[in-house]
PDB file of C-alpha atoms in Angstrom:
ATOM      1  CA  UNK A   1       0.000   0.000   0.000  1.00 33.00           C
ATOM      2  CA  UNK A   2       2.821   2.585   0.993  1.00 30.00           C
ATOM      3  CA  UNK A   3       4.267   1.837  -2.472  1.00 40.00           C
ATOM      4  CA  UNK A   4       1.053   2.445  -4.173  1.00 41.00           C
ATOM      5  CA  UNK A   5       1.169   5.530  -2.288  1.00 38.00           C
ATOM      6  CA  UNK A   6       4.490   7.123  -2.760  1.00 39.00           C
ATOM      7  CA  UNK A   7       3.796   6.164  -6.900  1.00 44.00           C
ATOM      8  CA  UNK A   8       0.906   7.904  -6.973  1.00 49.00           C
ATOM      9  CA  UNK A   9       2.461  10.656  -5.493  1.00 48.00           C
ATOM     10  CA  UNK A  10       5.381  10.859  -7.802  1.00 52.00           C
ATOM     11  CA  UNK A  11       2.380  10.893 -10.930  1.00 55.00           C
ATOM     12  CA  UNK A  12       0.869  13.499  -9.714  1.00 50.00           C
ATOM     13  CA  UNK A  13       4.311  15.627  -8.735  1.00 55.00           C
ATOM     14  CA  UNK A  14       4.713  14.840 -12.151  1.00 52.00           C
ATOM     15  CA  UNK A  15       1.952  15.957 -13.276  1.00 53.00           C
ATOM     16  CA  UNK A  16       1.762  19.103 -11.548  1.00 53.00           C
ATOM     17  CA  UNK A  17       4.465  20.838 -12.384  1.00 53.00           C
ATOM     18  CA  UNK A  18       3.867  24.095 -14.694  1.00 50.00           C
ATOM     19  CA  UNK A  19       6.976  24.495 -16.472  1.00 59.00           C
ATOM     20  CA  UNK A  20       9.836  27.295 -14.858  1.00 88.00           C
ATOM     21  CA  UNK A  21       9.428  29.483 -12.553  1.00 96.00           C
ATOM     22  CA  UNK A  22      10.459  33.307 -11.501  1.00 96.00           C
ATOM     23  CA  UNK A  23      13.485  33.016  -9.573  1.00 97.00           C
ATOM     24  CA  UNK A  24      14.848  36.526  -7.572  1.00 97.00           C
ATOM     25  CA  UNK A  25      18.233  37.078  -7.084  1.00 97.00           C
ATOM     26  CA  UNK A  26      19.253  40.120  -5.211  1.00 98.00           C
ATOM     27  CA  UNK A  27      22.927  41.589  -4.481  1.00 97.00           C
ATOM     28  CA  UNK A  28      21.999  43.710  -1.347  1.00 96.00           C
ATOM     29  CA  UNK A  29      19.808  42.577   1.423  1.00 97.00           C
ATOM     30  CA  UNK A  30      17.013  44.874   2.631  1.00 98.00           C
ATOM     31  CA  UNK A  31      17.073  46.568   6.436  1.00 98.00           C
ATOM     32  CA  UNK A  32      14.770  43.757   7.180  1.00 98.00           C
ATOM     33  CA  UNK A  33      13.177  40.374   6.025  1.00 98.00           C
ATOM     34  CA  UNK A  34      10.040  38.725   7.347  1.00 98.00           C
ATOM     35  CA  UNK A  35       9.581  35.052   6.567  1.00 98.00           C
ATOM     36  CA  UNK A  36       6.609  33.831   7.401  1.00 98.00           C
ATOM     37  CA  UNK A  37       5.438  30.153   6.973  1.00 98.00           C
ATOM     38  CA  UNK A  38       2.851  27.872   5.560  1.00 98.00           C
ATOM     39  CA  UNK A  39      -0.676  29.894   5.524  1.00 98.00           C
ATOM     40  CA  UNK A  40      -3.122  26.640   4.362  1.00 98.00           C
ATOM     41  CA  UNK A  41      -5.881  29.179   4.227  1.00 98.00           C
ATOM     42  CA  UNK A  42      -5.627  30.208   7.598  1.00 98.00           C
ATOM     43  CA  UNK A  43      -6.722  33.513   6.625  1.00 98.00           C
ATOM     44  CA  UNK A  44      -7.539  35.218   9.972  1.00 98.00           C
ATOM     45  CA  UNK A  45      -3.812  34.444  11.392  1.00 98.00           C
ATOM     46  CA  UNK A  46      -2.689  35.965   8.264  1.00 98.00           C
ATOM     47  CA  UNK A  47      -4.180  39.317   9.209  1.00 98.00           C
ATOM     48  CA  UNK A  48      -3.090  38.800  12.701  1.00 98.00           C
ATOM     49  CA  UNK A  49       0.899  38.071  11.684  1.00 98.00           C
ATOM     50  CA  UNK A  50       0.745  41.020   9.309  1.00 98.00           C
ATOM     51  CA  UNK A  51      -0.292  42.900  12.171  1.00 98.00           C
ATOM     52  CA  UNK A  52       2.261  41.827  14.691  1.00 98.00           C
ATOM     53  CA  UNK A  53       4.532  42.486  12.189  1.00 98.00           C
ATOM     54  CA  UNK A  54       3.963  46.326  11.221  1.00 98.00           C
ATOM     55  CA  UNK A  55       4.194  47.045  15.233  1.00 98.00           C
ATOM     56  CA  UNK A  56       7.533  45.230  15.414  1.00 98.00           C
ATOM     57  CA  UNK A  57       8.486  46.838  12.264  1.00 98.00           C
ATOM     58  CA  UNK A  58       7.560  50.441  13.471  1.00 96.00           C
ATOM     59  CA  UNK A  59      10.668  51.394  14.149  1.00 94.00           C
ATOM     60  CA  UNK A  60      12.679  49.888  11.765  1.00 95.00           C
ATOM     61  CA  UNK A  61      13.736  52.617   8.894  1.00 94.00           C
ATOM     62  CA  UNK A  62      14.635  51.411   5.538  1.00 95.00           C
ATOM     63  CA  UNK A  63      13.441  48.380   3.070  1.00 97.00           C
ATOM     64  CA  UNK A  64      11.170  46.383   4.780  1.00 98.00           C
ATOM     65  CA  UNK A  65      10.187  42.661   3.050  1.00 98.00           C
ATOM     66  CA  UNK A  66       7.724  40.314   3.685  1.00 98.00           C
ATOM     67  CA  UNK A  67       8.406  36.785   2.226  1.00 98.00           C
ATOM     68  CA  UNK A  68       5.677  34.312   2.581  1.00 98.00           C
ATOM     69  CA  UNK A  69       6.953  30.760   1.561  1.00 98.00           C
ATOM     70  CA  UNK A  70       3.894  29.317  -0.324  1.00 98.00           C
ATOM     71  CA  UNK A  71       1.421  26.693   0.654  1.00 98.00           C
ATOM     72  CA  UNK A  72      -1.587  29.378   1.041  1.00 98.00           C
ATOM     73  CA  UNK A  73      -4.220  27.044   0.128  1.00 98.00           C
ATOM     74  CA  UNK A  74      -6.270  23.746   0.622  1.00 98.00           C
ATOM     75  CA  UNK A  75      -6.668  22.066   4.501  1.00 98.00           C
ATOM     76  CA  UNK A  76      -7.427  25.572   6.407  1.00 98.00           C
ATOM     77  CA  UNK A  77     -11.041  26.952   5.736  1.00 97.00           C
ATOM     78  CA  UNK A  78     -10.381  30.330   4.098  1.00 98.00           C
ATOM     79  CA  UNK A  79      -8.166  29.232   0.922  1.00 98.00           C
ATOM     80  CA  UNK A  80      -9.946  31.960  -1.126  1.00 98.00           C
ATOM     81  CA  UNK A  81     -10.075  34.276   1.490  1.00 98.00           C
ATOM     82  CA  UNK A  82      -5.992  34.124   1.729  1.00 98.00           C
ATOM     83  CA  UNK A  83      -5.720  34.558  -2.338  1.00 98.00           C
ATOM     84  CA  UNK A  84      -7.885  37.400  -2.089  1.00 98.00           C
ATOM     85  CA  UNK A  85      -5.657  39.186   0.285  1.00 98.00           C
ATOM     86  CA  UNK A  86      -2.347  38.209  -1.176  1.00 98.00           C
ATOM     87  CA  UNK A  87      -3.808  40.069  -4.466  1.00 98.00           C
ATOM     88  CA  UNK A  88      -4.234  43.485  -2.563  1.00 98.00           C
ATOM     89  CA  UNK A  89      -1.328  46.065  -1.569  1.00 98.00           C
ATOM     90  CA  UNK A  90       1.184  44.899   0.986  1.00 98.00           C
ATOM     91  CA  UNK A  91       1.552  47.026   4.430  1.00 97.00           C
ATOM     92  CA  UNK A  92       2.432  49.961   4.586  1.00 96.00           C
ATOM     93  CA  UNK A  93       6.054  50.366   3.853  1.00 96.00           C
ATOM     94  CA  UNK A  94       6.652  47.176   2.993  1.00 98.00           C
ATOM     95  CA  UNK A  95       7.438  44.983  -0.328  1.00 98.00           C
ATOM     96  CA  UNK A  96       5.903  41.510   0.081  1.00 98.00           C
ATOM     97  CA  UNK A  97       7.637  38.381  -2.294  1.00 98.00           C
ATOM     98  CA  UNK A  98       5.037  35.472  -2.273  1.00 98.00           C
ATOM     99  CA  UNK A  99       7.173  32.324  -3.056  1.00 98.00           C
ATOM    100  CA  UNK A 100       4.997  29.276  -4.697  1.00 98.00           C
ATOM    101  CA  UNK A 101       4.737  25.652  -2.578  1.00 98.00           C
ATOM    102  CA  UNK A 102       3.592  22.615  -3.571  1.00 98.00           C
ATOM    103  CA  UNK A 103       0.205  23.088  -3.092  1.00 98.00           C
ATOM    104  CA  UNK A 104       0.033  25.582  -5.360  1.00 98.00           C
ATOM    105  CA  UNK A 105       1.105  23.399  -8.062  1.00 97.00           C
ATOM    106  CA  UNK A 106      -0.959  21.060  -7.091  1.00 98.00           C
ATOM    107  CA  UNK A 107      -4.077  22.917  -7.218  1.00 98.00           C
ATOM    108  CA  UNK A 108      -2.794  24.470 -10.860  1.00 97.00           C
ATOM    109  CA  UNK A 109      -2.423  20.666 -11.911  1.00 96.00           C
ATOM    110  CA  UNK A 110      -6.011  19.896 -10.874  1.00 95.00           C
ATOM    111  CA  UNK A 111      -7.680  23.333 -12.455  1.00 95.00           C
ATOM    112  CA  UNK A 112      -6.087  22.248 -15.913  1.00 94.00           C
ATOM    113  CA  UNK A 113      -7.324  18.571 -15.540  1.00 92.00           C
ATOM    114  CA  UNK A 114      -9.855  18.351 -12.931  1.00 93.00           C
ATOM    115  CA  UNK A 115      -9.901  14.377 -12.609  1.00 91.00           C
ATOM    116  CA  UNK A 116     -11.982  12.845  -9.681  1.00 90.00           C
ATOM    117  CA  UNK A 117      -8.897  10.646  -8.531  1.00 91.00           C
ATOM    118  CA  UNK A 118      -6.506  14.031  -8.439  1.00 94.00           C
ATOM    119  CA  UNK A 119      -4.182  13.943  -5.346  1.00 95.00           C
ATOM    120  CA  UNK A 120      -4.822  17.513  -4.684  1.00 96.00           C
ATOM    121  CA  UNK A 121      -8.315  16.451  -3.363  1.00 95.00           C
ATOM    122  CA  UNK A 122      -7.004  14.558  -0.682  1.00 95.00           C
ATOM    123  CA  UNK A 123      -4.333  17.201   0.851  1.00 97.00           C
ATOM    124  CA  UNK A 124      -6.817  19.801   1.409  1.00 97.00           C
ATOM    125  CA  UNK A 125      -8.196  20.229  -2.066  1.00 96.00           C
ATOM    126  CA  UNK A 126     -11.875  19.913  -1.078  1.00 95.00           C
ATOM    127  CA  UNK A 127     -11.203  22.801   1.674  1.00 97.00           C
ATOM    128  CA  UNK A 128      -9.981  24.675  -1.296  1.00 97.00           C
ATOM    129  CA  UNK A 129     -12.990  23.877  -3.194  1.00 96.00           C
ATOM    130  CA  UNK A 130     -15.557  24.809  -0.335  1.00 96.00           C
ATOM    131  CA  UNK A 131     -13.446  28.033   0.255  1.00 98.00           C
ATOM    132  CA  UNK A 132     -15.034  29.138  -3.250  1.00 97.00           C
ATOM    133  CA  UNK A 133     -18.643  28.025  -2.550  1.00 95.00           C
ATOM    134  CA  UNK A 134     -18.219  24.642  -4.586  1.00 93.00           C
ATOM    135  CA  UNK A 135     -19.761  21.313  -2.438  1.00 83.00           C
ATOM    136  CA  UNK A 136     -17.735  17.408  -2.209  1.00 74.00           C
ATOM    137  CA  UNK A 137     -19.600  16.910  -5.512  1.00 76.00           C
ATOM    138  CA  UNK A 138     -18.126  19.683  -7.685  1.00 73.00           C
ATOM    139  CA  UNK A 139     -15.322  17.420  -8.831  1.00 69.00           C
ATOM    140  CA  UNK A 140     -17.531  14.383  -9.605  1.00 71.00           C
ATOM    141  CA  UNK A 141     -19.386  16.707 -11.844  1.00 69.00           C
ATOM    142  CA  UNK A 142     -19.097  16.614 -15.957  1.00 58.00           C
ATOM    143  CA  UNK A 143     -18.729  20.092 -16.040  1.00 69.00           C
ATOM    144  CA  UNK A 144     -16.470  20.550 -13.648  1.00 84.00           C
ATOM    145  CA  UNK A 145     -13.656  22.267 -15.096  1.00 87.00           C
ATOM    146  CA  UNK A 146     -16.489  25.126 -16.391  1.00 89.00           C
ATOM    147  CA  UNK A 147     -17.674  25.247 -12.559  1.00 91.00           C
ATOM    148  CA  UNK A 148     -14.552  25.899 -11.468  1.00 94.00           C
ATOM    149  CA  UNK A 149     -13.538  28.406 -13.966  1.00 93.00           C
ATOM    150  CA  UNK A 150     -16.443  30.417 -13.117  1.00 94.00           C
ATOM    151  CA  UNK A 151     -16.126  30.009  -9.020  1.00 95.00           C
ATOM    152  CA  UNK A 152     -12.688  30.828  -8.964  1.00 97.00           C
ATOM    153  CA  UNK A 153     -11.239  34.166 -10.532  1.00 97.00           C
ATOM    154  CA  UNK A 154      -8.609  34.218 -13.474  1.00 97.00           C
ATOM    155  CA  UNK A 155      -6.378  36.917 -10.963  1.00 98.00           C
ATOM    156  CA  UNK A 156      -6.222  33.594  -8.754  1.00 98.00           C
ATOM    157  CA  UNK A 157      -5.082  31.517 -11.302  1.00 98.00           C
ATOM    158  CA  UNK A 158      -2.179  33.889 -12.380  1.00 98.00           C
ATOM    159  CA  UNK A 159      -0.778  34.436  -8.926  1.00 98.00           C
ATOM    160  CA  UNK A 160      -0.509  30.685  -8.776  1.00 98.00           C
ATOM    161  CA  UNK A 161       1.100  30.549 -11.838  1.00 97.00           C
ATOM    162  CA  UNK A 162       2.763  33.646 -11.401  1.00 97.00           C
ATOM    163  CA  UNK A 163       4.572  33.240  -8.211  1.00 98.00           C
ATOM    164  CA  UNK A 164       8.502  33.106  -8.153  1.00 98.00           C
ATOM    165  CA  UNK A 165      10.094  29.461  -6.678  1.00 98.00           C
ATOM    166  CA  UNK A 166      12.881  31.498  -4.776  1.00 98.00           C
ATOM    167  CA  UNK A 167      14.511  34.598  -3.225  1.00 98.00           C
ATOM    168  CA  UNK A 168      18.244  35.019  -2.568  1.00 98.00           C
ATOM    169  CA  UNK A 169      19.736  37.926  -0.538  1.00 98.00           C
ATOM    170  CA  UNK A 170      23.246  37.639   0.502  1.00 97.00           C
ATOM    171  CA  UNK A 171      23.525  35.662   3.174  1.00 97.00           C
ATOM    172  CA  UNK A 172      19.968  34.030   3.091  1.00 98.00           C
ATOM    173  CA  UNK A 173      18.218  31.788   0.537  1.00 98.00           C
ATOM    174  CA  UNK A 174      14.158  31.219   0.631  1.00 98.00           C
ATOM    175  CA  UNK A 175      12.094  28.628  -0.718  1.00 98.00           C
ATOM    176  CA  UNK A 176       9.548  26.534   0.276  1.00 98.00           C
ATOM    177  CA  UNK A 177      10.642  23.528   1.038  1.00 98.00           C
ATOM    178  CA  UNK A 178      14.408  23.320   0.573  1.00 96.00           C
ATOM    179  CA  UNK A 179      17.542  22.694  -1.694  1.00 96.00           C
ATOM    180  CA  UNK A 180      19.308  20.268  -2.706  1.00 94.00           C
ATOM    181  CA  UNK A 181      22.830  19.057  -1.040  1.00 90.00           C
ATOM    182  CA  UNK A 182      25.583  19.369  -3.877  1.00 87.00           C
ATOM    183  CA  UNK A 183      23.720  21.471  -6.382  1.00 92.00           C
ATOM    184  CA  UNK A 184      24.590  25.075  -7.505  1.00 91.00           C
ATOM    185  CA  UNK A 185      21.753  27.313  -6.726  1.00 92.00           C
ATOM    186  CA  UNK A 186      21.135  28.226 -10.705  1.00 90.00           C
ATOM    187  CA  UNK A 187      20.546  24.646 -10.739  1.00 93.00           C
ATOM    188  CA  UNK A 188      18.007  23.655  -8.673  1.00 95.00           C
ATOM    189  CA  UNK A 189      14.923  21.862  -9.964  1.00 96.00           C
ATOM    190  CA  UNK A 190      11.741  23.813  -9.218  1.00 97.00           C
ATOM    191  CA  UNK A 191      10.049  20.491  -8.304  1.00 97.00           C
ATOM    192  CA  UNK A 192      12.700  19.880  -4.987  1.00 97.00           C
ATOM    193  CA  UNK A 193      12.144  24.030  -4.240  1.00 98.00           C
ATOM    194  CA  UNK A 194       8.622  23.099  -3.680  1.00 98.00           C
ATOM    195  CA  UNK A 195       8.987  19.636  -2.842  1.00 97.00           C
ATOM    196  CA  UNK A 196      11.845  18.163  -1.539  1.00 96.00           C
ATOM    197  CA  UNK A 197      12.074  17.428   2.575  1.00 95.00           C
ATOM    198  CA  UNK A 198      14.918  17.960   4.544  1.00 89.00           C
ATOM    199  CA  UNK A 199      18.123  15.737   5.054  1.00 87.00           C
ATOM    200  CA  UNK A 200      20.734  16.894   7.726  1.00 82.00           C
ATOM    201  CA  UNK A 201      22.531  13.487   6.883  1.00 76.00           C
ATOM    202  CA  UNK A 202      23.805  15.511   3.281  1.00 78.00           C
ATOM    203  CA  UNK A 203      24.732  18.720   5.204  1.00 79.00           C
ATOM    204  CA  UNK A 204      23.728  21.982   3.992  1.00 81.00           C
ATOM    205  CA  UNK A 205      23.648  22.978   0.866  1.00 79.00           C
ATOM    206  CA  UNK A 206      25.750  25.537   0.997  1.00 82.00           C
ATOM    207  CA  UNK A 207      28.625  27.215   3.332  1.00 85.00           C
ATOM    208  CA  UNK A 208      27.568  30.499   1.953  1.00 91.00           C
ATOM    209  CA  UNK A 209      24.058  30.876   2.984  1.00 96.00           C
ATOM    210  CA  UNK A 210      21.306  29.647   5.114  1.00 97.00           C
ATOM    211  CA  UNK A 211      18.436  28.073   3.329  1.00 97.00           C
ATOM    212  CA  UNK A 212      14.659  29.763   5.275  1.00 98.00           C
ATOM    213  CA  UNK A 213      12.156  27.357   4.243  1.00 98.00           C
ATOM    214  CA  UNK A 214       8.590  25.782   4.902  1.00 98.00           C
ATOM    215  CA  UNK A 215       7.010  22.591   4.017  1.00 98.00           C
ATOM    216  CA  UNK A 216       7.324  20.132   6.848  1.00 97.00           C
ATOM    217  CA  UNK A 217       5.701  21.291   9.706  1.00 97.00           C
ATOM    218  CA  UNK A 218       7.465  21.271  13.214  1.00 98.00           C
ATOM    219  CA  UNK A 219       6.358  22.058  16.212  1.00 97.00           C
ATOM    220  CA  UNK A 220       8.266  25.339  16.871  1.00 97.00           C
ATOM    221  CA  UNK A 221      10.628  26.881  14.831  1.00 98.00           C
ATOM    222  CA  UNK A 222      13.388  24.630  13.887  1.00 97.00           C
ATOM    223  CA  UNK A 223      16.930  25.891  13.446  1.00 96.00           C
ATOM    224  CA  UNK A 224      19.654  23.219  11.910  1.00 94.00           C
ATOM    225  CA  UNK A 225      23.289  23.745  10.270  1.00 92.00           C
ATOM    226  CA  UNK A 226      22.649  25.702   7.431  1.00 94.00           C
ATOM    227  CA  UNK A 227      18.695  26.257   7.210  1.00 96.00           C
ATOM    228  CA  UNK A 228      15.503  27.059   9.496  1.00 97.00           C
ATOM    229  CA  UNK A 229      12.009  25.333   8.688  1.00 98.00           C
ATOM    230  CA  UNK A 230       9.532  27.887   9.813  1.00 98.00           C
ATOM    231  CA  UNK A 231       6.661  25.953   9.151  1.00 98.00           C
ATOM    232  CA  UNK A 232       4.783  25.247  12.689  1.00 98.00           C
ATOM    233  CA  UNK A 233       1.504  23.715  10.727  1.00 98.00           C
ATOM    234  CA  UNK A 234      -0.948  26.771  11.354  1.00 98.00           C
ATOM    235  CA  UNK A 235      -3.940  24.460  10.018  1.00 98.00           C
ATOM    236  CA  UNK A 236      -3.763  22.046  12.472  1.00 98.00           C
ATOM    237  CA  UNK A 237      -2.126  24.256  15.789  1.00 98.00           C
ATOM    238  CA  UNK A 238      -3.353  27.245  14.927  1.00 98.00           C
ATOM    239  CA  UNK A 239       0.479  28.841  15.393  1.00 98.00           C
ATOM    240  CA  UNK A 240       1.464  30.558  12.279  1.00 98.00           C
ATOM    241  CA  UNK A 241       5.365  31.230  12.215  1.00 98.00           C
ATOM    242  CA  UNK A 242       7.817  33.685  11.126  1.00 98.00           C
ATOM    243  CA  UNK A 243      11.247  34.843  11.477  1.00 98.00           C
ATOM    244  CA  UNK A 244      12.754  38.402  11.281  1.00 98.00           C
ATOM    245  CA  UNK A 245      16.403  38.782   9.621  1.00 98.00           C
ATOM    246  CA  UNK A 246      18.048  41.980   9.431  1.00 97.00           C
ATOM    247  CA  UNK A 247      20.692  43.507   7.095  1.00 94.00           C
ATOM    248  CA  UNK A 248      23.501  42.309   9.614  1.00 94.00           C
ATOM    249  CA  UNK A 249      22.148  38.665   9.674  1.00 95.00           C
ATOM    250  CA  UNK A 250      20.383  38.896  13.286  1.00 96.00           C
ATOM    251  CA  UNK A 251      17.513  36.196  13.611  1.00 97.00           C
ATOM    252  CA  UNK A 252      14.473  36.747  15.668  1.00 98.00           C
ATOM    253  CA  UNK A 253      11.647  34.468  15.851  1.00 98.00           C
ATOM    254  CA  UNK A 254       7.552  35.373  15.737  1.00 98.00           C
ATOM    255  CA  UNK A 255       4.664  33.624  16.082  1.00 98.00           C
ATOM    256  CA  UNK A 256       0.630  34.245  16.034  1.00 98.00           C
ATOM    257  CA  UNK A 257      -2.163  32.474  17.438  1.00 96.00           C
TER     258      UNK A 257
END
């Protein structure tokens, strides 16, 4: 059965991904970076870390980023909700980079072919679904790929598609759910930025930066040789995560409820 599993899953990776994406490379830092992880259509915490960080950011003068690591939709309840927002302005005073994650892909792979058996359906899919008003038996339907189309809006769609796989600084690397050990940055496949899970056995991927990712959810904010997983599974504790780097490299963590 796990085989079945883990073949259906490489199908559907397969199938999902969209072709290259957006990758930004930048030769000075900003004053500040906030990384926040894995949304799942948690949109209320959203608000609420967007909030906590303007008041710590008061202060701060200079360029002020926001880098959300993907995963915004499917197993929360407000998938649409969380799309919506990322589509309007950023704070004040800040620039916000929103990175793509699996489950983006995922959900792009099912809007082009909406099949019954999709894997999407089964990590949080259907909360996606419901987030737009469509019932369990939208994706049973034979006009499901024109109900979807007219539930959920084209501007979606292209921020999905749209949405970089990775942001360097000096110093710092971010992606959703990690590099690969041994492999120039240039040349990292899209399908391990958004997929791949971490291995401290390989060491990290590079002496020359620390990898801030999301993907595999820990219970608090995991730091390790060479990268920090900042995904603290908001869906299912209702802790949404972030951390704050500075221009000299400084590390603070945040958290919502």
């Amino acid at each position: 059965m796990v085989r079945r599993l883990l073949e259906s899953m490489a199908r559907w990776r397969s199938r999902a991904s969209t072709g290259s994406r957006p990758r930004l490379f930048f030769d000075e830092a900003p004053e500040v970076v906030y990384a926040v992880g894995d949304i799942h259509g948690c949109y209320e915490l959203l608000l609420k870390m967007e909030k906590r960080i303007s008041e710590d950011a008061a202060a701060i003068t200079g360029e002020k980023w926001i880098v959300l690591l993907g995963d915004y939709v499917d197993r929360g309840p407000q998938s649409a909700d969380v799309l919506d927002h990322l589509l309007l302005p950023p704070p004040k005073g800040f620039t916000r980079h929103c990175l793509a994650g699996n489950h983006e892909e995922l959900m792009l792979s099912y809007l082009t072919d909406p099949d019954p058996g999709h894997m999407w359906l089964g990590l949080g899919g259907q909360d996606t679904l419901r987030s737009y008003g469509l019932d369990e038996t939208a994706a049973k339907r034979s006009s499901t790929k024109a109900l979807l189309a007219s539930h959920i809006p084209l501007e979606h769609v292209d921020f999905l598609r749209r949405a970089p796989s990775l942001v360097s600084i000096p110093g710092f690397v971010f992606v959703h759910a990690g590099l690969r050990s041994g492999v120039p940055l240039q040349r990292q496949s899209d399908e391990d930025l958004m997929w791949i899970r971490p291995d401290d056995s390989q060491g990290p991927p590079s002496p020359d930066f620390i990898t801030v990712h999301g993907h595999t959810p820990v219970p608090s904010i995991e730091s390790r040789p060479g990268r920090i997983n900042v995904d603290t599974g908001a869906f299912a504790t209702a802790i949404l995560s972030c951390v704050r780097i500075d221009h000299r490299g400084k590390i603070v963590k945040l958290a919502v409820r």
